[in-house]
JSON list of C-alpha atoms in Angstrom, two decimals:
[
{"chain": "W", "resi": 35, "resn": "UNK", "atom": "CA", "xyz": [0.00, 0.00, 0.00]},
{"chain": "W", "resi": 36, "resn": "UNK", "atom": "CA", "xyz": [1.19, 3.58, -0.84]},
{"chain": "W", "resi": 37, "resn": "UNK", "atom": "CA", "xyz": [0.38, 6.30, 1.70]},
{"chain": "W", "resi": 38, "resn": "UNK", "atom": "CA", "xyz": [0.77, 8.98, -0.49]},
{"chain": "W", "resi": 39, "resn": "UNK", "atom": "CA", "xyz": [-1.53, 7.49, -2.79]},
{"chain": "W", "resi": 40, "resn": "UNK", "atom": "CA", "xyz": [-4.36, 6.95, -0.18]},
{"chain": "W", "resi": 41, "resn": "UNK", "atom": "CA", "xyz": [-3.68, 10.31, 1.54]},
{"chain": "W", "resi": 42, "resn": "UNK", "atom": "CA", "xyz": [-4.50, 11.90, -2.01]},
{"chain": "W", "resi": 43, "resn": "UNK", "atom": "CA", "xyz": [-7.40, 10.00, -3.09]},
{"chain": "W", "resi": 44, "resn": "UNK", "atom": "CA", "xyz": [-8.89, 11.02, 0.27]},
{"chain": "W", "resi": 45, "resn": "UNK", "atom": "CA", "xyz": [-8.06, 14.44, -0.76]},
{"chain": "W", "resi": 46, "resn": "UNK", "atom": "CA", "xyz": [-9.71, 14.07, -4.21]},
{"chain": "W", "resi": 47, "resn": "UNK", "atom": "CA", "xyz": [-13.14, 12.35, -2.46]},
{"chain": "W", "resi": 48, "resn": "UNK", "atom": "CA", "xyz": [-12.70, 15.25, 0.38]},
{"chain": "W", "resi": 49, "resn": "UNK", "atom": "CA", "xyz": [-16.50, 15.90, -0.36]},
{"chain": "W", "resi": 50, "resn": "UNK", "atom": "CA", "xyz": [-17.57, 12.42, 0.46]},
{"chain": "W", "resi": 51, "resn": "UNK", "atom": "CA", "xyz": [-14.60, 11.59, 3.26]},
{"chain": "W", "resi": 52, "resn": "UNK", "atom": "CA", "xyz": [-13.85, 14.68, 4.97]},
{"chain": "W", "resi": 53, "resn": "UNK", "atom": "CA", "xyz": [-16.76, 14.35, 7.34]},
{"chain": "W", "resi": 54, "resn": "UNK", "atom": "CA", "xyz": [-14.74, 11.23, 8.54]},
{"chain": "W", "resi": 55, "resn": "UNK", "atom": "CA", "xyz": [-12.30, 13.11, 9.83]},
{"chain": "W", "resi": 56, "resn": "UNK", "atom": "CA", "xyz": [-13.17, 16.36, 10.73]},
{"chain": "W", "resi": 57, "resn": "UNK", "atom": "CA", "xyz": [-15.49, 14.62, 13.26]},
{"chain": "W", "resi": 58, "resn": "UNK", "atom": "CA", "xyz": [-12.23, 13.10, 15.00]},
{"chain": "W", "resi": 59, "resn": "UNK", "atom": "CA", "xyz": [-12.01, 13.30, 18.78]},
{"chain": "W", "resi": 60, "resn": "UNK", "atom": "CA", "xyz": [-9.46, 15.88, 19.68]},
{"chain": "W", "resi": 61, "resn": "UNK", "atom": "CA", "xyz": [-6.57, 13.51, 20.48]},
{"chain": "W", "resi": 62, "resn": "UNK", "atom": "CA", "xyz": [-6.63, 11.27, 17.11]},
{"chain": "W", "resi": 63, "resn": "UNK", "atom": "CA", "xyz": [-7.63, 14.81, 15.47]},
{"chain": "W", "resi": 64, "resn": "UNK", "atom": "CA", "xyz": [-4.07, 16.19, 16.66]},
{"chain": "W", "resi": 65, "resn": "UNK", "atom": "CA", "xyz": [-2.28, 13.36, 15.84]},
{"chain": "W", "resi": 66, "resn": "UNK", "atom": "CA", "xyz": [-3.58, 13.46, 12.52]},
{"chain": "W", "resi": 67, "resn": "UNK", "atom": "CA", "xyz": [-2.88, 17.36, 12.03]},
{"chain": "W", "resi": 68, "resn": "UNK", "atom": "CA", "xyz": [0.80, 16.29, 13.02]},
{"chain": "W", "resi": 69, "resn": "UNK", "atom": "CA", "xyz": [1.46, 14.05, 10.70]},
{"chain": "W", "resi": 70, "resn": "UNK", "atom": "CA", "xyz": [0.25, 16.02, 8.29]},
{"chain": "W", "resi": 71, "resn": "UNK", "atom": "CA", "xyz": [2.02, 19.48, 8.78]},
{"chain": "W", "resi": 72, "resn": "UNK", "atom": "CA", "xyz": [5.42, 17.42, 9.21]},
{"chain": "W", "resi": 73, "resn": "UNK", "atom": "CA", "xyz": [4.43, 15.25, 5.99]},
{"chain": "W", "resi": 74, "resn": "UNK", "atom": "CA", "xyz": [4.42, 18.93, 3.99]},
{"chain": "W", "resi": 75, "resn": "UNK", "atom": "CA", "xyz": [7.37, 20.28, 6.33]},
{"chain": "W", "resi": 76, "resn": "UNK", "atom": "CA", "xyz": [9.37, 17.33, 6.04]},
{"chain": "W", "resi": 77, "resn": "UNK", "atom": "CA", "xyz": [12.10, 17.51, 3.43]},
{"chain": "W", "resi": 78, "resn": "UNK", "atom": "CA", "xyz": [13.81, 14.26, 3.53]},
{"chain": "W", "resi": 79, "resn": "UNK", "atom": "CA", "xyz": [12.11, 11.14, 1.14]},
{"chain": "W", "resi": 80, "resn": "UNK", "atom": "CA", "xyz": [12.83, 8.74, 4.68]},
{"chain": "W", "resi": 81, "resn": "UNK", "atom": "CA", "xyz": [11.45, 11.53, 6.79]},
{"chain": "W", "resi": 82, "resn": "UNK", "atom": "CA", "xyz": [8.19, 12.02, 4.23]},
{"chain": "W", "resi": 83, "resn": "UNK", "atom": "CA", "xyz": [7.44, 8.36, 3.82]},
{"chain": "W", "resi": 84, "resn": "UNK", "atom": "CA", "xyz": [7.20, 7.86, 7.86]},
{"chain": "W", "resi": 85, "resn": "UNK", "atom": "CA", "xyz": [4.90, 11.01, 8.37]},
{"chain": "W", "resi": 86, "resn": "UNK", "atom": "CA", "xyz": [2.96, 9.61, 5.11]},
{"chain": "W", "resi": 87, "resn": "UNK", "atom": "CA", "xyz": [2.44, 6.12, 7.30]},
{"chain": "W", "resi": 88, "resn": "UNK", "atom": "CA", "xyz": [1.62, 7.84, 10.12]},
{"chain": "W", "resi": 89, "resn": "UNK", "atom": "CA", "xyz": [-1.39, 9.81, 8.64]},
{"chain": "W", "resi": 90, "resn": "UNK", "atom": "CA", "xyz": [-2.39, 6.95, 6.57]},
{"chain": "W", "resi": 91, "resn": "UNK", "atom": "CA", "xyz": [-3.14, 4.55, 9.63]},
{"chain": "W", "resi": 92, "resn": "UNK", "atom": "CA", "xyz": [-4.75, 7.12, 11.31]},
{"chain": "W", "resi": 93, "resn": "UNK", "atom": "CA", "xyz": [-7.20, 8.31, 8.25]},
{"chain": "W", "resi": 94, "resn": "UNK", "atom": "CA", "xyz": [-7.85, 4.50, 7.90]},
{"chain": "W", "resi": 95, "resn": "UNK", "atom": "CA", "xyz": [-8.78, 3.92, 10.95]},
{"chain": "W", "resi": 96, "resn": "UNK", "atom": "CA", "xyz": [-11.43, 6.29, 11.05]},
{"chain": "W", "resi": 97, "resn": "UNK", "atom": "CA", "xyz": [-12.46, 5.77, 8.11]},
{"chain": "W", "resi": 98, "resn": "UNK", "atom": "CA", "xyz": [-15.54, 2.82, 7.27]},
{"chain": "W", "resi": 99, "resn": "UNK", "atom": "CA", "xyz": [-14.30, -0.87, 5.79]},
{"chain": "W", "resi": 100, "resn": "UNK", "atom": "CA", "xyz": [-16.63, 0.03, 2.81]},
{"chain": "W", "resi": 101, "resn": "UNK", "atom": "CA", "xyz": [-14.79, 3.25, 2.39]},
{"chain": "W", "resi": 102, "resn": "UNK", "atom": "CA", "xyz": [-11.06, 2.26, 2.85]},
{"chain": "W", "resi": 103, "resn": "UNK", "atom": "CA", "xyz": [-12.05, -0.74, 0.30]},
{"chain": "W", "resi": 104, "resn": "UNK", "atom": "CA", "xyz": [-12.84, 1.81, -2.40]},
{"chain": "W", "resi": 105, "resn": "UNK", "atom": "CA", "xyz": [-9.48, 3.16, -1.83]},
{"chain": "W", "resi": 106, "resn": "UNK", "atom": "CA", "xyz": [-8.32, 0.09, -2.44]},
{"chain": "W", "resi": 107, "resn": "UNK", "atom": "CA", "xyz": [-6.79, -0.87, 0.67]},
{"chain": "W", "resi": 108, "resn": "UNK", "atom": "CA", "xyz": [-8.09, -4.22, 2.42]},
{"chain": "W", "resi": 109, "resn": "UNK", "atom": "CA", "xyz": [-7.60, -5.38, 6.03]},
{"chain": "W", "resi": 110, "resn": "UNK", "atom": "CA", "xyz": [-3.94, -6.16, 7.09]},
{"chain": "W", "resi": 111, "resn": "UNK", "atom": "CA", "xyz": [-2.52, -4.13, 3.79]},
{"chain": "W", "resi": 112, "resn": "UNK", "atom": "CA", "xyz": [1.13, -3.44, 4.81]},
{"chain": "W", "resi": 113, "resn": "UNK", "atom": "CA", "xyz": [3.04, -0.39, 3.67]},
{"chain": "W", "resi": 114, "resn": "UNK", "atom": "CA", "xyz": [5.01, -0.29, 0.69]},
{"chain": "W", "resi": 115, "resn": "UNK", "atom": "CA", "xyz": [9.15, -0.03, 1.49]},
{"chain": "W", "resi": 116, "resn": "UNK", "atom": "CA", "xyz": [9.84, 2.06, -1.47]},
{"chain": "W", "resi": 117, "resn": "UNK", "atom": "CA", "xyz": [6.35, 3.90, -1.89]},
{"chain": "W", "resi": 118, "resn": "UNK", "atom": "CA", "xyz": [7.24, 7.14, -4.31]},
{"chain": "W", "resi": 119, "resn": "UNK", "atom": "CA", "xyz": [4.60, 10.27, -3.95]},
{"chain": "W", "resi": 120, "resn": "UNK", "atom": "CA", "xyz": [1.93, 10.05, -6.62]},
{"chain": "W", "resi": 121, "resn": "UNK", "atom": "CA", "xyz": [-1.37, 12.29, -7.61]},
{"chain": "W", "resi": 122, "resn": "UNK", "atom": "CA", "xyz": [-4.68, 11.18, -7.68]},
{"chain": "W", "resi": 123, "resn": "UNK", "atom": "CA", "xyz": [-6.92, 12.67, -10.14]},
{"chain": "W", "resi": 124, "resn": "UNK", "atom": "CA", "xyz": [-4.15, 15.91, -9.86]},
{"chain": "W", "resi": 125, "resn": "UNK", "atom": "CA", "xyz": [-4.34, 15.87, -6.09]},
{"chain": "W", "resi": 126, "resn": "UNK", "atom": "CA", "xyz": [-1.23, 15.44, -3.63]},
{"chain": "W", "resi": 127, "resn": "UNK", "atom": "CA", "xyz": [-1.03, 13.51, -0.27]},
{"chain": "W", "resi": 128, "resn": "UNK", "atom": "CA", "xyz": [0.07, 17.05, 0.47]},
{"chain": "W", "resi": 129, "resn": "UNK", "atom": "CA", "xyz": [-3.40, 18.54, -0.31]},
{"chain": "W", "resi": 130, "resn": "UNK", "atom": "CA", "xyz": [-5.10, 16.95, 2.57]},
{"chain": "W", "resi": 131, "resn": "UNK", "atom": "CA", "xyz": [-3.40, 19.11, 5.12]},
{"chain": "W", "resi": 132, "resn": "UNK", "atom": "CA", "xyz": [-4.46, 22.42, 3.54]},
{"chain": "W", "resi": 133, "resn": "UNK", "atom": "CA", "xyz": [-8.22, 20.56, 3.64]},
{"chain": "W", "resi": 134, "resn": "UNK", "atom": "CA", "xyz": [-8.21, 19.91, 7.07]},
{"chain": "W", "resi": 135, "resn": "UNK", "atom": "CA", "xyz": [-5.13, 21.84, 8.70]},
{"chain": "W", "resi": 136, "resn": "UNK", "atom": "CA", "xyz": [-5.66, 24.74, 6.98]},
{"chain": "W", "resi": 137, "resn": "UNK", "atom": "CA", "xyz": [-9.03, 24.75, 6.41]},
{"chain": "W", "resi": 138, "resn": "UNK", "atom": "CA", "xyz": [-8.85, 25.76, 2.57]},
{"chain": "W", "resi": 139, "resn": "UNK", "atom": "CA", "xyz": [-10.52, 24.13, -0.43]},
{"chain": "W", "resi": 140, "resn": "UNK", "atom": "CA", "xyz": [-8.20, 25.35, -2.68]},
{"chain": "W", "resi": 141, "resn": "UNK", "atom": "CA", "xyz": [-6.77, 21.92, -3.83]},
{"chain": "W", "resi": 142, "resn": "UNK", "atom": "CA", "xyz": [-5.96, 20.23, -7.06]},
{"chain": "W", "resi": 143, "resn": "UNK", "atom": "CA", "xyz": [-4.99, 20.54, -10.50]},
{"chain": "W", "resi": 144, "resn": "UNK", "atom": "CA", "xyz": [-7.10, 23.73, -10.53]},
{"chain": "W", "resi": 145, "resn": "UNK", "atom": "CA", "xyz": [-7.49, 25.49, -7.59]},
{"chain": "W", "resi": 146, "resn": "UNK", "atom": "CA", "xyz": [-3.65, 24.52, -6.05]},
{"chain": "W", "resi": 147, "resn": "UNK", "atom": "CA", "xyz": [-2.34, 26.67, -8.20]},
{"chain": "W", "resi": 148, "resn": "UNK", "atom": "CA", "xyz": [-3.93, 29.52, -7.79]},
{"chain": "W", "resi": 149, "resn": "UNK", "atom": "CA", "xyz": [-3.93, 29.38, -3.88]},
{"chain": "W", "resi": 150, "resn": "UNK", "atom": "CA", "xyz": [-0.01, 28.98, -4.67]},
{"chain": "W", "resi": 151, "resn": "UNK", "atom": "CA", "xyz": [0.47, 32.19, -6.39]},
{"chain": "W", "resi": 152, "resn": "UNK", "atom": "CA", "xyz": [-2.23, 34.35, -4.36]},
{"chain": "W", "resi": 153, "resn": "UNK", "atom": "CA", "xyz": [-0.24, 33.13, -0.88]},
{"chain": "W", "resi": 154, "resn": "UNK", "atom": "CA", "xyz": [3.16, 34.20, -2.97]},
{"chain": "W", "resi": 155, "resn": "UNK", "atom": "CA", "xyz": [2.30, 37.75, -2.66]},
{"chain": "W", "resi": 156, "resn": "UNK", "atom": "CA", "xyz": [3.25, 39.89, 0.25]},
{"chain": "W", "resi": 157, "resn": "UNK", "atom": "CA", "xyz": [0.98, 39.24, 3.44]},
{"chain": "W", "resi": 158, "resn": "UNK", "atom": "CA", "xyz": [0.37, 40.36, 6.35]},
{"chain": "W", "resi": 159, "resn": "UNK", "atom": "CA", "xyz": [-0.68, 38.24, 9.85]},
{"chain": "W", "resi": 160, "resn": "UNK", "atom": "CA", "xyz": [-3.08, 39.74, 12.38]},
{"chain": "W", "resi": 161, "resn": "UNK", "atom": "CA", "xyz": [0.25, 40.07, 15.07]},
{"chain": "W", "resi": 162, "resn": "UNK", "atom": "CA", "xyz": [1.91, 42.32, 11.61]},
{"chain": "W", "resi": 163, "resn": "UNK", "atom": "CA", "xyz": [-1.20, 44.25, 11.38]},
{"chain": "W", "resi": 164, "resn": "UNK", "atom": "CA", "xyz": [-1.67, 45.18, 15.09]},
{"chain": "W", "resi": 165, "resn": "UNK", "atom": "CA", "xyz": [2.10, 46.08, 15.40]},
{"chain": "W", "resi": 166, "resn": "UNK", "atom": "CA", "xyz": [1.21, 48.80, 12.76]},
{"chain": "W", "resi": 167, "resn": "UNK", "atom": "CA", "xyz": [-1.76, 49.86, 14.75]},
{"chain": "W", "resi": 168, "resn": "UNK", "atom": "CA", "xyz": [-4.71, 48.38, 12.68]},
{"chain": "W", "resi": 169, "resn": "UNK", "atom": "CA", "xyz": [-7.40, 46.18, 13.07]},
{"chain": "W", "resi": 170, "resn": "UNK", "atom": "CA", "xyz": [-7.23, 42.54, 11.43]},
{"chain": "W", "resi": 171, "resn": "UNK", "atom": "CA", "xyz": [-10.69, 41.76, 12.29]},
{"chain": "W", "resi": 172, "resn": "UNK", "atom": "CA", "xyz": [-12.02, 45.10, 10.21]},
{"chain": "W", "resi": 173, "resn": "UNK", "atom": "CA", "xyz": [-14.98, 44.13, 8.16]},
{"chain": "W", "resi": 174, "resn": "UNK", "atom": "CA", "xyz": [-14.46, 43.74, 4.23]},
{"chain": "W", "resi": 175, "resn": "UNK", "atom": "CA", "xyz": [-11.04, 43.29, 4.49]},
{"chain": "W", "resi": 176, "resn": "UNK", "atom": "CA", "xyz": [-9.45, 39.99, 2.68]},
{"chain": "W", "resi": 177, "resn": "UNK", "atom": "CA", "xyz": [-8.66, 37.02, 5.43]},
{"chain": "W", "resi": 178, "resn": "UNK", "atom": "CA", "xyz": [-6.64, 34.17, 3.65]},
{"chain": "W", "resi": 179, "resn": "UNK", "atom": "CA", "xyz": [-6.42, 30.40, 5.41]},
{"chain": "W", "resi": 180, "resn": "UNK", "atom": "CA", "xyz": [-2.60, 30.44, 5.35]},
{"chain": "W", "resi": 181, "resn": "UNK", "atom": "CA", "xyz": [-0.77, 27.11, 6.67]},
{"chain": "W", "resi": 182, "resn": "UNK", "atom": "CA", "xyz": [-2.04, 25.66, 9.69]},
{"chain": "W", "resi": 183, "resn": "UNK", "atom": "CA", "xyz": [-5.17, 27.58, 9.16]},
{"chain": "W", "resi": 184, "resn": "UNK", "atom": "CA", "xyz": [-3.43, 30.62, 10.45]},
{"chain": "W", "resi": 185, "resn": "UNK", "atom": "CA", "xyz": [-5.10, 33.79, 8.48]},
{"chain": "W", "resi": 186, "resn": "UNK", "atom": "CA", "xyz": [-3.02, 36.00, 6.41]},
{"chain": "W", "resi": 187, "resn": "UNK", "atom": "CA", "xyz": [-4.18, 39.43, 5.09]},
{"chain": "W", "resi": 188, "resn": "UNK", "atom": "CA", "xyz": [-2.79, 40.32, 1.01]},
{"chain": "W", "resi": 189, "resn": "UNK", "atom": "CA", "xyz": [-0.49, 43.46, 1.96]},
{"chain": "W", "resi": 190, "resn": "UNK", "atom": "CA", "xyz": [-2.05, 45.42, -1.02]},
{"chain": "W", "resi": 191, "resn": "UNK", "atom": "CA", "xyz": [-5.21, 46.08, 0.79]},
{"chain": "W", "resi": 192, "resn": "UNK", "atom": "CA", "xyz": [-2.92, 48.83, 3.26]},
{"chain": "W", "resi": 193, "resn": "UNK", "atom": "CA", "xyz": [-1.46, 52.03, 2.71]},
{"chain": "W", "resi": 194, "resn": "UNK", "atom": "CA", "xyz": [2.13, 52.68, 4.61]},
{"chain": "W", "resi": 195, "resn": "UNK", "atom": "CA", "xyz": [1.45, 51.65, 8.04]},
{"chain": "W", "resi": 196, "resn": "UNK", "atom": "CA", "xyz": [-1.90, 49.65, 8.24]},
{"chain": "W", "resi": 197, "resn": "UNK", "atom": "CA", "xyz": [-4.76, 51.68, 7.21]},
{"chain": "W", "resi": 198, "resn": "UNK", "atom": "CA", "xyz": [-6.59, 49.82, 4.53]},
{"chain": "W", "resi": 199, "resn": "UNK", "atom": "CA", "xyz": [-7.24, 51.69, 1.39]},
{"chain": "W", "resi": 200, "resn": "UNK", "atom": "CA", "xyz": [-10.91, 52.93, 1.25]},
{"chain": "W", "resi": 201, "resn": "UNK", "atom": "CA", "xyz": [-11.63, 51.71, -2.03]},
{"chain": "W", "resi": 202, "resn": "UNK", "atom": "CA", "xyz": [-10.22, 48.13, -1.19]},
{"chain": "W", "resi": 203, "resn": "UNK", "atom": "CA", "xyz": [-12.60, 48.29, 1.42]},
{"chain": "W", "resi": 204, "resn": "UNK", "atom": "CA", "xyz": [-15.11, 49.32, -0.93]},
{"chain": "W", "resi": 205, "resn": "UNK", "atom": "CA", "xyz": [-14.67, 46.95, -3.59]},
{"chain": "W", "resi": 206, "resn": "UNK", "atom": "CA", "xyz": [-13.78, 44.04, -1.04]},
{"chain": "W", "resi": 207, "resn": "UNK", "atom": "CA", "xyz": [-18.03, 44.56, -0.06]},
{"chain": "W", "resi": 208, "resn": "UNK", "atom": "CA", "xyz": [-19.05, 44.20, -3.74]},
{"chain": "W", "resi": 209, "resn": "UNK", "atom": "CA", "xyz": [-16.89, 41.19, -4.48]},
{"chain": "W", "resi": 210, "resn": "UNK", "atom": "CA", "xyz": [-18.56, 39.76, -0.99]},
{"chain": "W", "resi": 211, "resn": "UNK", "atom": "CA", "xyz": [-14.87, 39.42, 0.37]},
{"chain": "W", "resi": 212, "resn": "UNK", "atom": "CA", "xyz": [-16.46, 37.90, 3.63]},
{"chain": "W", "resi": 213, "resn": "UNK", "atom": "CA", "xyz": [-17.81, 35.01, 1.77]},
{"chain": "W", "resi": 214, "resn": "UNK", "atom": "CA", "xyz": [-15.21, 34.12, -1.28]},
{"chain": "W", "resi": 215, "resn": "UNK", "atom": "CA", "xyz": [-11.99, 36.04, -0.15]},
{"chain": "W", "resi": 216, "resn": "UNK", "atom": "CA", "xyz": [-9.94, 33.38, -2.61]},
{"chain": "W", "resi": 217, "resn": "UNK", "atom": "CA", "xyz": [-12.20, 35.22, -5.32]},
{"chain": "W", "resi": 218, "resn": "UNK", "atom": "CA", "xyz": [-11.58, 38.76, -3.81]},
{"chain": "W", "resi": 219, "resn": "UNK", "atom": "CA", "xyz": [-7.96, 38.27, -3.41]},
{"chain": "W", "resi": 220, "resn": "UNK", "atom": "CA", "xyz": [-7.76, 36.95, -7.09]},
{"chain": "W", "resi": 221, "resn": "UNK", "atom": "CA", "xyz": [-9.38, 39.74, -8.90]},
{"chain": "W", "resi": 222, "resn": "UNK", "atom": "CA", "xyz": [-7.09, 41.80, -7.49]},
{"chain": "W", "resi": 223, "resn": "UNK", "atom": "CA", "xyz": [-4.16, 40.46, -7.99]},
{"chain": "W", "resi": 224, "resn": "UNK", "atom": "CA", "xyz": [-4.82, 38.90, -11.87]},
{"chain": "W", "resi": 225, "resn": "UNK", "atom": "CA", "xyz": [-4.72, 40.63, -14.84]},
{"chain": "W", "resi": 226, "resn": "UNK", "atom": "CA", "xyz": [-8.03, 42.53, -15.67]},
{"chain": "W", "resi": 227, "resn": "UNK", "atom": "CA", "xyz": [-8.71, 43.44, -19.30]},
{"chain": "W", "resi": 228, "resn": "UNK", "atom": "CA", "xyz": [-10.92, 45.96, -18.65]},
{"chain": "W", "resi": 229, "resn": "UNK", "atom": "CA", "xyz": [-8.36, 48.26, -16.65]},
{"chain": "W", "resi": 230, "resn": "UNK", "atom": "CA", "xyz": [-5.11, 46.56, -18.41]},
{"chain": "W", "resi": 231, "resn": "UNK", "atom": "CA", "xyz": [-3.35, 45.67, -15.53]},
{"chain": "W", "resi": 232, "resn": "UNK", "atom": "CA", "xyz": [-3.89, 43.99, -12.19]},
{"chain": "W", "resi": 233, "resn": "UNK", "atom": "CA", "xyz": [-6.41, 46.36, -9.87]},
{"chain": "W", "resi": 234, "resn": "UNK", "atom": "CA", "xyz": [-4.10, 46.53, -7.01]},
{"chain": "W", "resi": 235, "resn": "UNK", "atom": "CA", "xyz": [-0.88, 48.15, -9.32]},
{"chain": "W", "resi": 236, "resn": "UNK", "atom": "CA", "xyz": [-3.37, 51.37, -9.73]},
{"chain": "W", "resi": 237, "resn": "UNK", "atom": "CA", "xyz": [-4.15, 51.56, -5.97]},
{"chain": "W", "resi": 238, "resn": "UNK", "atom": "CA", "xyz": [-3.05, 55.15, -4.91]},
{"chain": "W", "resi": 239, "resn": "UNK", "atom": "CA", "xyz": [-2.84, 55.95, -8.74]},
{"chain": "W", "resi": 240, "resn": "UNK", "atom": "CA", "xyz": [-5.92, 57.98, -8.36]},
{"chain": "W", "resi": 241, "resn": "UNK", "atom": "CA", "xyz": [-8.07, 55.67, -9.95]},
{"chain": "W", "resi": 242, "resn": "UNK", "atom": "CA", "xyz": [-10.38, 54.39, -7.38]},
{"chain": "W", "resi": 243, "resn": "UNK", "atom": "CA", "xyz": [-13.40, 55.31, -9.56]},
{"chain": "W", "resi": 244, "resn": "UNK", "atom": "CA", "xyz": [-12.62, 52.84, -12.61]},
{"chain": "W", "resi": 245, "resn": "UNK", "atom": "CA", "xyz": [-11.36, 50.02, -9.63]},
{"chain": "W", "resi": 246, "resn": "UNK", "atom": "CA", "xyz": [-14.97, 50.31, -8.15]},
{"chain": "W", "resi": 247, "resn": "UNK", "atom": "CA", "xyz": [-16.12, 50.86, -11.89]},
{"chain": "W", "resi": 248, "resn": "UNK", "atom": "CA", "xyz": [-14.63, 47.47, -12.77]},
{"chain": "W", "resi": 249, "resn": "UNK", "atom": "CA", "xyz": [-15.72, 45.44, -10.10]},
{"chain": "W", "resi": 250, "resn": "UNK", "atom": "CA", "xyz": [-19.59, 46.49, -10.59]},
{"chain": "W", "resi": 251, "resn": "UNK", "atom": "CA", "xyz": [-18.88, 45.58, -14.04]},
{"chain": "W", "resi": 252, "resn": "UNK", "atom": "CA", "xyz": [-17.82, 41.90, -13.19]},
{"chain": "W", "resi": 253, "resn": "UNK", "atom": "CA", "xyz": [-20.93, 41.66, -10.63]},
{"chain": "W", "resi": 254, "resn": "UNK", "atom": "CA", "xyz": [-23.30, 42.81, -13.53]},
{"chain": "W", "resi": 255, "resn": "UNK", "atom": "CA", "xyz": [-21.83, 39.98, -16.10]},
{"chain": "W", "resi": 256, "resn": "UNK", "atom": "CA", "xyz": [-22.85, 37.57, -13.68]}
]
């Protein structure tokens, strides 16, 4: 049996299994969460394989007989010495920690990505913002699930210091920030062909009125 592998097929049937394990009484649960975060910490193949094992048995063993036989493992299946890391319908073993460590759905050949490249930009942590003298917890402002779930705010939504810009604030309630901040955060910071260039480049050019402009202009093609 290959951990990796079953770790990412949970991943890929997260909407069917991760009630499983969500549910998990708070010592298995941390055990679990563990494994996990030193699985995508660990850097070592030796080191990765163990923490791979680890959070294997435990998913397993939470998991139905009916359900770990449509993963294909049966009772007694032993580990694999020389299991390699392998994708499952585009998801990694990795993936299953930003499900349930993080708390993020963005996972897989699609949405992976993108949570990549939006969490590559500068951010901010609540203890960052309240150093500066802001407010992390200000409504309509963009709250990312960073790893281990802890939240990250996109620095383009401040000024110097950490007074959000009033338009971010302004455009953040139209795109429903609150509700979809992965969508918020990514019109933002992607290229928008009705203003040429990424919204948050022309923040403090002046511009607010096309930025809020825009925005309205995605909510009424919808």
């Amino acid at each position: 049996m290959n951990p990796f592998q079953v770790l990412a097929a949970v991943a890929a049937a997260w909407e069917r299994l991760g009630p499983y394990l969500t549910r998990l009484a708070a010592e298995p649960g941390a055990r679990l969460a563990a494994a996990l975060e030193g699985l995508r910490a660990a850097g070592g193949e030796g080191e990765r394989r163990g923490h791979a094992e680890t959070a294997a048995r435990l998913v397993l063993g939470c998991l139905p007989p009916e359900e770990a036989g449509r993963l294909g493992v049966g009772e007694g299946a032993r580990y694999s010495q020389n299991a390699r890391e392998v994708t499952v319908h585009g998801f990694r073993a990795t993936d299953l920690a930003v499900l349930l460590v993080d708390g993020s759905p963005m996972v897989g050949p699609v949405l992976g990505p993108v949570r990549e490249r939006l969490l590559a930009h500068p951010v901010l942590d609540d203890a960052d913002v309240r150093l500066r003298g802001g407010d992390p917890t200000a409504p309509d402002l963009i709250r990312l699930p960073g790893t281990g779930g802890r939240a990250v705010l996109p620095r383009f939504q401040f000024r110097d210091g950490a007074l959000p810009w009033r338009v971010v604030l302004e455009v953040n309630a139209l795109l429903e920030a609150g509700r979809d901040p992965w969508g918020a955060a990514d019109w933002w910071l992607s290229a928008n062909a009705w203003l040429r260039t990424e919204p948050a480049a022309l923040l403090g050019a002046d511009r607010d009125a096309e930025l809020v402009a825009a925005a309205r202009t995605l909510l009424d093609g919808e």
